[in-house]
Coordinates of C-alpha atoms in Angstrom, one line a residue:
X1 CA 15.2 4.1 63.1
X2 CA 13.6 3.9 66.6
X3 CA 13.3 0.1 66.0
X4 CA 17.1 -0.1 65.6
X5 CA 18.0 2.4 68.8
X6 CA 15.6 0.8 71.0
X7 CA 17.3 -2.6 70.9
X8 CA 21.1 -1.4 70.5
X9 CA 20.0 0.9 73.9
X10 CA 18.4 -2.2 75.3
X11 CA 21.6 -4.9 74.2
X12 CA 24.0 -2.2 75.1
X13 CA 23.3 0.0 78.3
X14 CA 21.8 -0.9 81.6
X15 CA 19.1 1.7 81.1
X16 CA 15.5 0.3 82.5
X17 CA 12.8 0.4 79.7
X18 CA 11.1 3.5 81.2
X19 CA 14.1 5.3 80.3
X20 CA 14.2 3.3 76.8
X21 CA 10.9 4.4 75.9
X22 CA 11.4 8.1 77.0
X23 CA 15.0 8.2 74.6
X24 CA 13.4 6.6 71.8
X25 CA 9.3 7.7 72.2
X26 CA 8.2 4.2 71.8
X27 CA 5.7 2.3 74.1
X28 CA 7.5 1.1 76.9
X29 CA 4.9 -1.9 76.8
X30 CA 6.7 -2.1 73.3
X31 CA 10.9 -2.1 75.0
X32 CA 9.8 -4.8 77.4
X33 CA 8.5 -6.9 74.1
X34 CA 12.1 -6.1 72.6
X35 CA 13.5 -6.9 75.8
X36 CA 12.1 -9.9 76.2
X37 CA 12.8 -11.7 72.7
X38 CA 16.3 -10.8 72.6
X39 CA 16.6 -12.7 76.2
X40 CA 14.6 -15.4 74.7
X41 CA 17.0 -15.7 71.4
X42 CA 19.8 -14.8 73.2
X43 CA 20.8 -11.9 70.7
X44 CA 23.8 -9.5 70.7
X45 CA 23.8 -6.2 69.1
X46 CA 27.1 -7.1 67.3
X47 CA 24.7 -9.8 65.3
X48 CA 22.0 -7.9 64.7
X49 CA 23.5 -4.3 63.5
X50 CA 24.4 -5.3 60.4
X51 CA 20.9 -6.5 59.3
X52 CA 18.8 -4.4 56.6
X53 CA 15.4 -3.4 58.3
X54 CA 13.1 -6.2 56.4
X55 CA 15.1 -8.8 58.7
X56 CA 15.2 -6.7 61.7
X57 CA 12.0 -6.0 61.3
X58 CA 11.0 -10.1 61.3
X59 CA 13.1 -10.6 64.1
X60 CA 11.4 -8.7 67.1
X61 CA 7.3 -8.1 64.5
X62 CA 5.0 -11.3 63.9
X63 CA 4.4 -11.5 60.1
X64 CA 1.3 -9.5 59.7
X65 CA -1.6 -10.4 58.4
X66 CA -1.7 -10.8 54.3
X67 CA -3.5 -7.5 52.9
X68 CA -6.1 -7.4 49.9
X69 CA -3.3 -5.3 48.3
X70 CA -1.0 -8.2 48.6
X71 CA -3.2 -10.5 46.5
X72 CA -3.2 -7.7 43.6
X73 CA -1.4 -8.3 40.3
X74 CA 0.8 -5.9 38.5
X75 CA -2.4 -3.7 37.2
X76 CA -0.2 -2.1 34.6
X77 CA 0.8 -5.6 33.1
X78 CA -2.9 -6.5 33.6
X79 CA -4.3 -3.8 31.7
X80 CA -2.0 -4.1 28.7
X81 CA -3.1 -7.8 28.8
X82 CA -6.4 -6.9 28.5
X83 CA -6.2 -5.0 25.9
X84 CA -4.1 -7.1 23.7
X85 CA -6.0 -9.9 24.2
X86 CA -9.9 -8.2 24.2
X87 CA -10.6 -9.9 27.0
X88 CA -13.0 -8.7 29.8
X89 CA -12.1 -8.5 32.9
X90 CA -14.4 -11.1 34.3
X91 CA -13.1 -13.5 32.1
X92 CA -9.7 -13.2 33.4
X93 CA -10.7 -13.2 36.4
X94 CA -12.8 -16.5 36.5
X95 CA -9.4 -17.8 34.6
X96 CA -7.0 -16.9 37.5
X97 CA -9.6 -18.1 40.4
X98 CA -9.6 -21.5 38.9
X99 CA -5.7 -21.9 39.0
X100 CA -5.0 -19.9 42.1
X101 CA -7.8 -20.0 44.1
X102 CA -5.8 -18.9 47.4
X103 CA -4.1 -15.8 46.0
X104 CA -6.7 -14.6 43.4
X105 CA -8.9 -11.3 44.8
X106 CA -12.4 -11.0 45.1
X107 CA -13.7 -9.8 41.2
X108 CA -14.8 -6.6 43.1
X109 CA -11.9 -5.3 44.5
X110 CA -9.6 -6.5 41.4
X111 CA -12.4 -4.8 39.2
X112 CA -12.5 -1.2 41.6
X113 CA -8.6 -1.0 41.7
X114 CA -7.7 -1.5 38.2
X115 CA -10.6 1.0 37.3
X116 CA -9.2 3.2 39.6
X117 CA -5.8 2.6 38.1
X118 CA -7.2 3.4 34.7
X119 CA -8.7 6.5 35.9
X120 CA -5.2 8.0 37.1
X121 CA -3.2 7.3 33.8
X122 CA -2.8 10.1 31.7
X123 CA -5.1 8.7 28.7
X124 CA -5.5 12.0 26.7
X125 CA -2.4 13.7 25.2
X126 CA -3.0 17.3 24.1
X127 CA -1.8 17.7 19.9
X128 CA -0.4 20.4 18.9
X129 CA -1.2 20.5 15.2
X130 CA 2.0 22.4 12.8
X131 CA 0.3 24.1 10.0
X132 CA 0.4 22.5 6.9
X133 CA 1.5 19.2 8.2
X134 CA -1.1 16.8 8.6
X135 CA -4.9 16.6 6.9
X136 CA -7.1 13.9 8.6
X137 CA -9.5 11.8 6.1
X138 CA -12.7 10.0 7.0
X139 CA -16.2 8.7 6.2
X140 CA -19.4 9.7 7.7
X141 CA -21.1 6.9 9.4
X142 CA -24.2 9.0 7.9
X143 CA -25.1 8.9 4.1
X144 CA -26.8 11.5 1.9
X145 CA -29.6 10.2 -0.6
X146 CA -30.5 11.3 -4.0
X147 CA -33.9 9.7 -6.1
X148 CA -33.0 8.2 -9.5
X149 CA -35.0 9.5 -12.4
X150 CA -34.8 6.7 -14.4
X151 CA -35.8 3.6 -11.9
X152 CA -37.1 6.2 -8.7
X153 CA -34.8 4.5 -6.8
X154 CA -33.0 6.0 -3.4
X155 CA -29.6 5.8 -3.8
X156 CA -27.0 6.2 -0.8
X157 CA -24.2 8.1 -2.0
X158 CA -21.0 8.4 1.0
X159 CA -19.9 11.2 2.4
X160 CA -15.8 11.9 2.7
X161 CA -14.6 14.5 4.6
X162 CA -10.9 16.0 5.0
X163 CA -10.0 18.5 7.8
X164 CA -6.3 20.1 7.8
X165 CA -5.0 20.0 11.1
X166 CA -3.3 23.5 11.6
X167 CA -6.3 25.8 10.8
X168 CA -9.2 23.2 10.6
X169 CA -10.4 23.8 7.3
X170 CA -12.7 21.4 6.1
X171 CA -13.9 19.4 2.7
X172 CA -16.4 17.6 1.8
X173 CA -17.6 15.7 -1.2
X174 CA -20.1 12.8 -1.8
X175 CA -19.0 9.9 -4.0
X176 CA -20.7 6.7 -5.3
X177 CA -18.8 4.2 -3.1
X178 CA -15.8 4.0 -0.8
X179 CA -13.7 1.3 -3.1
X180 CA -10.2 2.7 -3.8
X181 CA -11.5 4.6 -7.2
X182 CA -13.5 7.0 -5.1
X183 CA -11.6 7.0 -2.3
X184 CA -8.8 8.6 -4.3
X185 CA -11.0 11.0 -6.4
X186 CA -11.7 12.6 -2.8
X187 CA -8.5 13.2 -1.9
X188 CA -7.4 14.7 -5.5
X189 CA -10.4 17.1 -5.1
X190 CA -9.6 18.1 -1.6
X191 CA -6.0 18.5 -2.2
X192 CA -7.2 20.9 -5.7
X193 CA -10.5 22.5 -3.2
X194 CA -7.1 23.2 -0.7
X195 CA -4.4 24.6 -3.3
X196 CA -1.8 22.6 -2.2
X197 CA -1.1 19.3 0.0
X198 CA 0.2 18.7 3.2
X199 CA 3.7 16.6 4.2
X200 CA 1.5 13.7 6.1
X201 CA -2.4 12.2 5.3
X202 CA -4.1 10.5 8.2
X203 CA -6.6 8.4 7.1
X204 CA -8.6 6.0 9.2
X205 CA -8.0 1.7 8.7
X206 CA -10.4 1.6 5.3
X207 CA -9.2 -0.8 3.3
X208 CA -9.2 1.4 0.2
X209 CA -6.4 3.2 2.1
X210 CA -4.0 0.3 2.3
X211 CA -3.8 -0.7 -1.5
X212 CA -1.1 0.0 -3.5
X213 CA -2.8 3.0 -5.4
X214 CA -3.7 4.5 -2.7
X215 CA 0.3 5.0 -1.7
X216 CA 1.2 5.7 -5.3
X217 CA -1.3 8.6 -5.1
X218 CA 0.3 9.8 -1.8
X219 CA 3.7 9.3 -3.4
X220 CA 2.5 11.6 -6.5
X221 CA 1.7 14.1 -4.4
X222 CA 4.8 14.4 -1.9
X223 CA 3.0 12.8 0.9
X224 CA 2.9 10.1 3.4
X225 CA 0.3 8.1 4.5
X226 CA 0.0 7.5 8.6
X227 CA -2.9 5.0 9.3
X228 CA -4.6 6.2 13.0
X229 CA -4.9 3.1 15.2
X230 CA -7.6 0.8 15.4
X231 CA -9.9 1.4 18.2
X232 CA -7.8 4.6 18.7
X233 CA -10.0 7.8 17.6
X234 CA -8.3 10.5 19.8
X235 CA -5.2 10.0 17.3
X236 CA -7.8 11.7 14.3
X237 CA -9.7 13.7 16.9
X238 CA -9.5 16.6 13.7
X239 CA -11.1 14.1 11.6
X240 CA -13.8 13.2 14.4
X241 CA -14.7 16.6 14.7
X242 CA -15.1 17.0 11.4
X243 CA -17.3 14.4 11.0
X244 CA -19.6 15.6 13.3
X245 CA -19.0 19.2 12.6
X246 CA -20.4 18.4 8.4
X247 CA -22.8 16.4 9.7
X248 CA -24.7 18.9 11.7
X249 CA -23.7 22.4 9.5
X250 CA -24.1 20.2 6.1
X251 CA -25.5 16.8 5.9
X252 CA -28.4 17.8 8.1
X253 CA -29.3 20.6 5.6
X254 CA -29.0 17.8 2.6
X255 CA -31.5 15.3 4.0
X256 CA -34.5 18.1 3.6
X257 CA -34.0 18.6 -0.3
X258 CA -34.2 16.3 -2.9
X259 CA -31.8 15.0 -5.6
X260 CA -31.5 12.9 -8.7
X261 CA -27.9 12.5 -8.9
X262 CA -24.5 12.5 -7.6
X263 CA -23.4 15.7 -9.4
X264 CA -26.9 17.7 -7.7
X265 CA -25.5 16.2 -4.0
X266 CA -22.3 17.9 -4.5
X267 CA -23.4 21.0 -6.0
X268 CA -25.3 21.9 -2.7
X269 CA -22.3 21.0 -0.6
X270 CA -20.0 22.9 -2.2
X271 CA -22.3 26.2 -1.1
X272 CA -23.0 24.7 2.2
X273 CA -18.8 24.0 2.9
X274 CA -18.5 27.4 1.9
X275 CA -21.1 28.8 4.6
X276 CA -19.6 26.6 7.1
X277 CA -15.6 27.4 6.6
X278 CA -16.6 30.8 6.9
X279 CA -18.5 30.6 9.9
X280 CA -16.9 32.0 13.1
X281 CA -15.7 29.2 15.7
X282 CA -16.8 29.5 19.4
X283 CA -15.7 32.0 22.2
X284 CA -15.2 34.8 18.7
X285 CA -12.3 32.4 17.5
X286 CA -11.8 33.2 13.6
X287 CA -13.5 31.2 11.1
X288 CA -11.4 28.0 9.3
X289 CA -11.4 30.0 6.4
X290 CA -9.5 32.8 7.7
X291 CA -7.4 30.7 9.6
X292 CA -6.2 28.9 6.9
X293 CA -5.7 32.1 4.9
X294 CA -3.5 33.2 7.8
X295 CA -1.2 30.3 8.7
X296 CA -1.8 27.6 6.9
X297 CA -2.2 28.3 2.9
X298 CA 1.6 29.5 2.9
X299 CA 2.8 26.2 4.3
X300 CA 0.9 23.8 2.1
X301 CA 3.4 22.0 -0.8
X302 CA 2.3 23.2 -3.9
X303 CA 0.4 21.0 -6.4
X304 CA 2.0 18.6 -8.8
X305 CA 2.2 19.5 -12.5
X306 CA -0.9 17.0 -13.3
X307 CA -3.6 15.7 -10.8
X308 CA -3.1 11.7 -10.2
X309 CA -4.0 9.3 -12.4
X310 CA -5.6 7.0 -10.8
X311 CA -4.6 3.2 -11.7
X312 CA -5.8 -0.4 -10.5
X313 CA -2.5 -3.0 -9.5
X314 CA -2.8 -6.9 -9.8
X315 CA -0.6 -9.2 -9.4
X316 CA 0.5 -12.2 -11.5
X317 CA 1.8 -14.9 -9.3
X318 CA 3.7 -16.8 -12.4
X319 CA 3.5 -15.5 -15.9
X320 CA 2.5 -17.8 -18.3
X321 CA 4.8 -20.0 -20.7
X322 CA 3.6 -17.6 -23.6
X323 CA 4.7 -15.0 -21.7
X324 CA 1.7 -13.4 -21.9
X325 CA -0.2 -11.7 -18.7
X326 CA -4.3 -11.5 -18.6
X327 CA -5.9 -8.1 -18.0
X328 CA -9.5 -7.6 -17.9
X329 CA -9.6 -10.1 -21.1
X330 CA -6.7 -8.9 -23.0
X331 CA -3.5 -10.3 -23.1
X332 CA -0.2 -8.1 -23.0
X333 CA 3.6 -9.8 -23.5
X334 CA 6.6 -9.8 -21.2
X335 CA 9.9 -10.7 -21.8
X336 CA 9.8 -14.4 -22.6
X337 CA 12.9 -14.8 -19.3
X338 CA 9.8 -13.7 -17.4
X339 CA 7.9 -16.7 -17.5
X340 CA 6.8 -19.2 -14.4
X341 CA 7.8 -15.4 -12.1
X342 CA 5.6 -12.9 -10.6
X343 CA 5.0 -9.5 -12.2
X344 CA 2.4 -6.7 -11.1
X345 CA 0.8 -4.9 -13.3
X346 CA -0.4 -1.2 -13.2
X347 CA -3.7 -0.8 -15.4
X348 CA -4.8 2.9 -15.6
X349 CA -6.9 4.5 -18.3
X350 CA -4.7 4.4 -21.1
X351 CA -1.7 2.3 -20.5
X352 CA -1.0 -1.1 -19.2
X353 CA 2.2 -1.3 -17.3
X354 CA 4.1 -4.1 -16.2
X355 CA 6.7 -4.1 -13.1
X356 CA 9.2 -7.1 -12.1
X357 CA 11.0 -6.4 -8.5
X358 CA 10.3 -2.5 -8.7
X359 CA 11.4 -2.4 -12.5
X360 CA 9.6 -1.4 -15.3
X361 CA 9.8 -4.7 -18.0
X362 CA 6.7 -3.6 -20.1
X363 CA 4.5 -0.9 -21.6
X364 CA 1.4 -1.6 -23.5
X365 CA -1.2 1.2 -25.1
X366 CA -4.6 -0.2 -23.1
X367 CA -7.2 -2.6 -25.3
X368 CA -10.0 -3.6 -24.7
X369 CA -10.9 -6.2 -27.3
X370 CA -12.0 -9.2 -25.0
X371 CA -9.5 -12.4 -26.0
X372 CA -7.1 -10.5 -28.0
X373 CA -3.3 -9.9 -27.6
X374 CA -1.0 -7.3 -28.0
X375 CA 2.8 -8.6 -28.6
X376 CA 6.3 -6.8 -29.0
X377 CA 8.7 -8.4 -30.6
X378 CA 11.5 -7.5 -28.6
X379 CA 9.5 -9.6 -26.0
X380 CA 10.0 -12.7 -27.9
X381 CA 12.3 -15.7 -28.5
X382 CA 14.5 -15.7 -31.3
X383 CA 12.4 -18.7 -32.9
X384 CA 8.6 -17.2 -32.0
X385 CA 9.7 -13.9 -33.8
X386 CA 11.1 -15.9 -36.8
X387 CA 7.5 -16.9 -36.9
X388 CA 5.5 -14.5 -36.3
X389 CA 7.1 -12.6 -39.0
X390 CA 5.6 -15.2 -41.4
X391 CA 2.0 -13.2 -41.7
X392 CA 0.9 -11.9 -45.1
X393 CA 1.0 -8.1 -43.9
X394 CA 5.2 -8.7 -43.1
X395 CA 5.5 -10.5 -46.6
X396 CA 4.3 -7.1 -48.0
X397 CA 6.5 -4.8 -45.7
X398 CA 9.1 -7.0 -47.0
X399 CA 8.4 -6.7 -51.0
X400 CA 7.8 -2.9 -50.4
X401 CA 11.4 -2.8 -49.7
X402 CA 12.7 -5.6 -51.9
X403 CA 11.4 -4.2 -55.7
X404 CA 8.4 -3.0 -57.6
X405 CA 7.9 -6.6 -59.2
X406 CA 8.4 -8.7 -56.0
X407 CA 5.7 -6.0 -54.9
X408 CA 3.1 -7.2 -57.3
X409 CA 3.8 -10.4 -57.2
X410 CA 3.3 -11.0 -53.7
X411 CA 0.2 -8.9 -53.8
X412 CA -1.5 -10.5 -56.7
X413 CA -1.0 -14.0 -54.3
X414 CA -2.7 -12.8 -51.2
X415 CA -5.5 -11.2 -54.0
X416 CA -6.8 -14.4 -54.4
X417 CA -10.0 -15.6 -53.3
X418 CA -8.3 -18.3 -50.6
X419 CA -6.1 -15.8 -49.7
X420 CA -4.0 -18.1 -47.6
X421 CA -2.6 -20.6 -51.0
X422 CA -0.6 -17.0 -51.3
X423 CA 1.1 -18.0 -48.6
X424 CA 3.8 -20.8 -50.1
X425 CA 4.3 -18.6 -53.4
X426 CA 5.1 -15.5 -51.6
X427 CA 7.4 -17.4 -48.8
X428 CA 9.1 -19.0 -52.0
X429 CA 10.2 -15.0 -53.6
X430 CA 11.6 -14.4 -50.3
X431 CA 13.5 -17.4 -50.0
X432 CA 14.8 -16.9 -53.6
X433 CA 15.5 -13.3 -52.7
X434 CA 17.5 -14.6 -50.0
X435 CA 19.7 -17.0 -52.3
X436 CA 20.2 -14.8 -55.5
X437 CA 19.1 -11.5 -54.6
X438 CA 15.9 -9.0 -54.4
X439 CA 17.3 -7.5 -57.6
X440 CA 17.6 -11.1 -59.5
X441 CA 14.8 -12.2 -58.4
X442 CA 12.8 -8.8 -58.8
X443 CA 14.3 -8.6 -63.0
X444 CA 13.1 -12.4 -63.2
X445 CA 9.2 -11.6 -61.9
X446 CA 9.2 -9.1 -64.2
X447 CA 10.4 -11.1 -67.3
X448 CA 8.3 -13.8 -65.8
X449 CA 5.2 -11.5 -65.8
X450 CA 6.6 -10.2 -69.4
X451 CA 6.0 -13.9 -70.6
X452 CA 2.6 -13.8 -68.9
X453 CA 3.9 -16.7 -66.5
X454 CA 4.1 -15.0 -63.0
X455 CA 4.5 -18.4 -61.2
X456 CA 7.2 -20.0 -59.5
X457 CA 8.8 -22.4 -61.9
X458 CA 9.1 -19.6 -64.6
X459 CA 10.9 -17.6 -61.7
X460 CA 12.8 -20.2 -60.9
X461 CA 14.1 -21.4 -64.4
X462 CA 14.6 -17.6 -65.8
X463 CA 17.1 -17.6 -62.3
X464 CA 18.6 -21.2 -63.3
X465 CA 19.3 -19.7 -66.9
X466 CA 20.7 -16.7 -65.9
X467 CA 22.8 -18.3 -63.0
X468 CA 24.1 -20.5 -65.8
X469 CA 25.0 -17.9 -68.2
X470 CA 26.4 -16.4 -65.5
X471 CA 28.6 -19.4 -64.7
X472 CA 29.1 -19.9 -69.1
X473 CA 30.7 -16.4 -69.0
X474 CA 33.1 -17.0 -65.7
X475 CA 34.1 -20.2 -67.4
X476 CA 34.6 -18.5 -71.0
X477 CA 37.3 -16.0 -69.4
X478 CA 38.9 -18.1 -67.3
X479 CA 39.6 -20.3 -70.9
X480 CA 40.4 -16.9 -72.6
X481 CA 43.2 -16.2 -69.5
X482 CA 44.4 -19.7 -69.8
X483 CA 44.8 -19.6 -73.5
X484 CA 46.1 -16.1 -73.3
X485 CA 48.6 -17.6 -70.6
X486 CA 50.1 -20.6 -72.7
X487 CA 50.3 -18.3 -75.7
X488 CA 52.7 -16.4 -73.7
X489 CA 55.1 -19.3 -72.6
X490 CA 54.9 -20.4 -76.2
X491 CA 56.6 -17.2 -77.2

């Protein structure tokens, strides 16, 4: 503003500069300056009062020299590069000098102001943790051991540890691996060790945690799964705490003793968690036991009816043209419309179960005879089921239903020593049956069998006889009516 009334008092008054300087408390070495340029490019207030103060400013000030400051990137777009990218620093730096040499910064200065602007963000946001909300899930990075019996080998056995956020109670169990199997055994015992489950799980990037069992178990239990960040262990501080927390009050303990199995391991830490829930936090704080008793048990979900099972998934890209899907050697049908598209199966203990764009399409009882099959019919075509009923044990379902003779007969053919030349025989008395009739063909076997000719041809001819008498009799009344007909007209 003094800029501005020293050259409107200068363009518009006859005022010398001492009195200038002494209305506006500038230099009066800086007035003669003003007074001077305006003469030199002849300017009139009525051009110049108008002007914003960056082109005021240019028209009486010398560009000043270019700052250090003036050579520095955005250092908020630059540190969100570097991070996305993983690059250091240094490499970036050597990147820009080669392209813009002339407005690049030293690496010093660019490398003291962006630390300094990392130093004032506000990194570290306090959580406040709602009872019975979230439990945070992790691995030690440290192992407990236990000496096998049988080969006196040390085995590592992991070490997974849950912490709930609202009251900080913590679990810990060891387990053989951390492959999905386990993975999920730990949670269904820390869910049972807490009596009851909480609304979110917040497990670190394992990969057993982003498989499809791993969300079916979260789904069984009410839950939802929200992965922390990579590189980001302040989002699970709980967890991180708890890590170090079980390895000081509990894994420390383990590594003095010795044990010669999994069950021994867990034993121990099951008296050891104990001891350390109930110890007292810092500065006379409660314990984590009796801080969950107070807030946090109530707000738990209660447990489902039945712990989860736990299941493996696969996928089949295209189901094969005998609709048929591998698992673990066995072979289970599909519908036969299913074939050449993708399916994924659930295996679990017991049960094999097959799912076609989130629908249930098949349910198998689990085998585990290596290269066998298990096939329903109502999977089949119309032509395959026609076949596959041609087997000597649906010939005798058949005959059971069809008479007591048909019933021997068939079984006296598959009695034989080639058991398969029962086949044609036994094909044949159904094939009859379907012509003249179970009971026909069942009164003819027996007549047949009466004769002591139980074959074929005697079945056949006893059926041609009887079809003819049949057809002597139709043709005898129908004379008898025609006789009795003209007999009548006659009269």
């Amino acid at each position: 503003m003094r800029q501005y009334d020293t050259v409107r008092l200068i363009l518009t008054t006859h005022l010398n500069n001492y009195d200038i300087a002494s209305a506006t408390q500038v230099a009066e070495s800086t007035v003669r300056r003003y007074r001077k340029l305006a003469a030199e490019k002849a300017l009139t207030w009525d051009a110049l009062k108008d002007c914003d103060f960056d082109a005021f400013h240019r028209v009486f000030n010398k560009p000043s020299p270019r700052r250090k400051s003036d050579l520095l990137p955005d250092l908020a777009e630059l540190d969100a590069e570097l991070l996305r990218c993983r690059m250091p620093l240094q490499v970036w730096w050597e990147d820009q000098k080669s392209e813009y040499p002339a407005t690049t910064p030293s690496y010093s200065y660019l490398s003291a102001e962006l630390r300094r602007y990392r130093d004032s963000q506000p990194t570290v946001m306090r959580q406040t943790h709602i009872p019975g909300e979230r439990v945070f899930v992790d691995n030690s990075g440290k192992l407990a051991y236990y000496m096998d019996r049988e080969t006196g080998e040390r085995v590592a056995a992991q070490i997974f540890i849950g912490v709930l956020g609202g009251s900080s109670l913590l679990f810990v169990t060891a387990t053989a691996t951390q492959q999905t199997h386990d993975f999920i055994l730990s949670h269904v015992r820390m869910f049972n060790y807490f009596g009851g489950v909480s609304e979110i799980l917040v497990p670190d990037n394992l990969k057993a945690s982003h498989t499809q069992a791993y969300r079916d178990m979260a789904k069984h239990y009410g839950a939802v799964a929200l992965h922390a960040r990579p590189w980001r262990p302040k989002d699970k501080a709980k967890a991180e705490a708890g890590v170090k927390f079980a390895q000081q009050q509990i894994l420390s303990r383990l590594n003095r003793e010795t044990f010669h199995s999994l069950d021994e391991i867990n034993e121990a830490i099951a008296g050891l968690l104990e001891q350390a829930n109930n110890r007292p936090m810092t500065r006379g704080e409660p314990s984590r036991r009796a801080r969950f008793e107070e807030i946090e048990r109530a707000a738990l979900r209660p447990l489902p009816a039945a712990p989860f099972e736990y299941a493996d998934w696969m996928t089949i890209k295209a189901v094969a043209p005998d609709y048929h899907v591998p698992v673990q050697g066995h072979f289970y049908s599909v519908p036969h419309t299913l074939v050449g598209k993708s399916v994924d199966v659930r295996v679990s203990a017991d049960q094999v179960t097959v799912v076609h764009q989130r629908k249930t399409v098949a349910t198998h009882v689990r085998r585990n005879d290596v290269g066998g099959s298990t096939t329903l019919p109502d999977h089949q075509t119309v032509a395959h089921r026609a076949q596959s009923e041609r087997t000597p044990d649906m010939l005798k379902e058949w005959a059971q239903e069809a008479g007591p003779n048909i019933v021997r007969f068939v079984t006296d053919q598959f009695a034989q020593d080639r058991r398969m030349l029962g086949w044609k025989p036994s094909e044949a008395i159904k094939s009859l049956a379907g012509a003249h009739g179970t009971e026909a063909v069942d009164r003819a076997i027996g007549w047949a069998y009466e004769q002591g000719t139980p074959n074929i041809s005697t079945v056949k001819r006893v059926l041609a006889n009887a079809e003819r008498r049949q057809r002597e009799v139709v043709r005898s009344k129908l004379d008898m009516s025609a006789r009795a007909i003209r007999e009548n007209r006659h009269d």
